XYZ file of N, CA and C in Angstrom:
153
model
N 0.840 -1.203 0.000
C 0.000 0.000 0.000
C 0.882 1.262 0.000
N 1.929 1.232 0.820
C 2.803 2.404 0.876
C 3.508 2.618 -0.468
N 3.903 1.510 -1.090
C 4.606 1.625 -2.379
C 3.667 2.210 -3.443
N 2.426 1.747 -3.472
C 1.474 2.257 -4.473
C 1.193 3.738 -4.220
N 1.047 4.116 -2.932
C 0.785 5.527 -2.616
C 1.963 6.392 -3.058
N 3.167 5.931 -2.753
C 4.350 6.697 -3.161
C 4.427 6.763 -4.686
N 4.109 5.654 -5.344
C 4.133 5.625 -6.805
C 3.143 6.625 -7.381
N 1.932 6.671 -6.801
C 0.919 7.603 -7.293
C 1.365 9.041 -7.037
N 1.959 9.268 -5.876
C 2.419 10.622 -5.566
C 3.522 11.057 -6.529
N 4.386 10.113 -6.893
C 5.473 10.444 -7.812
C 4.938 10.617 -9.236
N 3.921 9.842 -9.580
C 3.384 9.898 -10.948
C 2.613 11.196 -11.190
N 1.905 11.692 -10.197
C 1.079 12.886 -10.410
C 1.922 14.111 -10.813
N 2.985 14.459 -10.085
C 3.791 15.612 -10.505
C 4.476 15.363 -11.854
N 4.920 14.135 -12.071
C 5.561 13.802 -13.349
C 4.547 13.966 -14.486
N 3.300 13.521 -14.252
C 2.263 13.649 -15.278
C 1.978 15.128 -15.548
N 1.949 15.939 -14.487
C 1.710 17.380 -14.675
C 2.840 17.994 -15.484
N 4.077 17.613 -15.175
C 5.218 18.151 -15.918
C 5.153 17.715 -17.373
N 4.802 16.447 -17.608
C 4.717 15.932 -18.971
C 3.607 16.644 -19.732
N 2.471 16.858 -19.082
C 1.352 17.518 -19.754
C 1.712 18.971 -20.059
N 2.404 19.628 -19.125
C 2.817 21.019 -19.343
C 3.815 21.088 -20.494
N 4.777 20.174 -20.495
C 5.767 20.143 -21.581
C 5.080 19.789 -22.897
N 4.111 18.872 -22.835
C 3.387 18.473 -24.046
C 2.595 19.630 -24.622
N 1.896 20.369 -23.762
C 1.115 21.510 -24.245
C 2.041 22.588 -24.802
N 3.160 22.827 -24.134
C 4.117 23.837 -24.597
C 4.677 23.447 -25.962
N 5.040 22.172 -26.101
C 5.589 21.701 -27.381
C 4.523 21.768 -28.474
N 3.268 21.470 -28.121
C 2.184 21.538 -29.101
C 1.968 22.980 -29.545
N 2.014 23.910 -28.595
C 1.838 25.330 -28.938
C 2.969 25.788 -29.848
N 4.205 25.381 -29.512
C 5.359 25.766 -30.340
C 5.220 25.179 -31.737
N 4.795 23.913 -31.796
C 4.619 23.265 -33.104
C 3.527 23.975 -33.904
N 2.441 24.346 -33.231
C 1.355 25.045 -33.927
C 1.831 26.392 -34.455
N 2.634 27.094 -33.647
C 3.160 28.397 -34.080
C 4.069 28.210 -35.289
N 4.935 27.193 -35.232
C 5.852 26.931 -36.353
C 5.054 26.565 -37.602
N 4.052 25.697 -37.428
C 3.226 25.296 -38.571
C 2.487 26.503 -39.130
N 1.923 27.327 -38.252
C 1.175 28.509 -38.682
C 2.091 29.458 -39.455
N 3.300 29.688 -38.915
C 4.243 30.593 -39.586
C 4.680 30.014 -40.925
N 4.973 28.721 -40.950
C 5.455 28.096 -42.189
C 4.358 28.100 -43.254
N 3.098 28.025 -42.840
C 1.995 28.034 -43.814
C 1.591 29.462 -44.152
N 1.632 30.352 -43.149
C 1.155 31.726 -43.337
C 2.179 32.575 -44.092
N 3.477 32.375 -43.813
C 4.527 33.187 -44.442
C 4.512 33.044 -45.973
N 4.489 31.832 -46.524
C 4.445 31.700 -47.998
C 3.176 32.326 -48.596
N 2.077 32.277 -47.867
C 0.839 32.866 -48.386
C 0.925 34.387 -48.394
N 1.583 34.950 -47.379
C 1.685 36.411 -47.276
C 2.759 36.948 -48.217
N 3.883 36.252 -48.310
C 5.017 36.733 -49.117
C 4.622 37.016 -50.575
N 3.945 36.103 -51.283
C 3.571 36.390 -52.672
C 2.505 37.485 -52.787
N 1.634 37.609 -51.775
C 0.518 38.553 -51.873
C 0.948 39.991 -51.589
N 1.992 40.165 -50.783
C 2.414 41.525 -50.447
C 2.831 42.316 -51.701
N 3.680 41.767 -52.577
C 4.033 42.511 -53.796
C 2.817 42.777 -54.680
N 1.886 41.823 -54.723
C 0.694 42.006 -55.552
C -0.164 43.133 -55.000
N -0.276 43.215 -53.678
C -1.094 44.267 -53.076
C -0.454 45.632 -53.309
N 0.860 45.711 -53.113
C 1.538 47.000 -53.301
C 1.640 47.341 -54.796
N 1.813 46.308 -55.609
C 1.952 46.540 -57.045
C 0.600 46.820 -57.661
């Protein structure tokens, strides 16, 4: 019982850290994907708008 309780106590903070790191990495990936998709779309249109 003590081992399972200690295991659960150790798993909860580790899970929180993993979820926080996972969300952070997902946000970074989304930003990179958004920039990589948005930049090519904006780059060709800017000269057309000004021209």
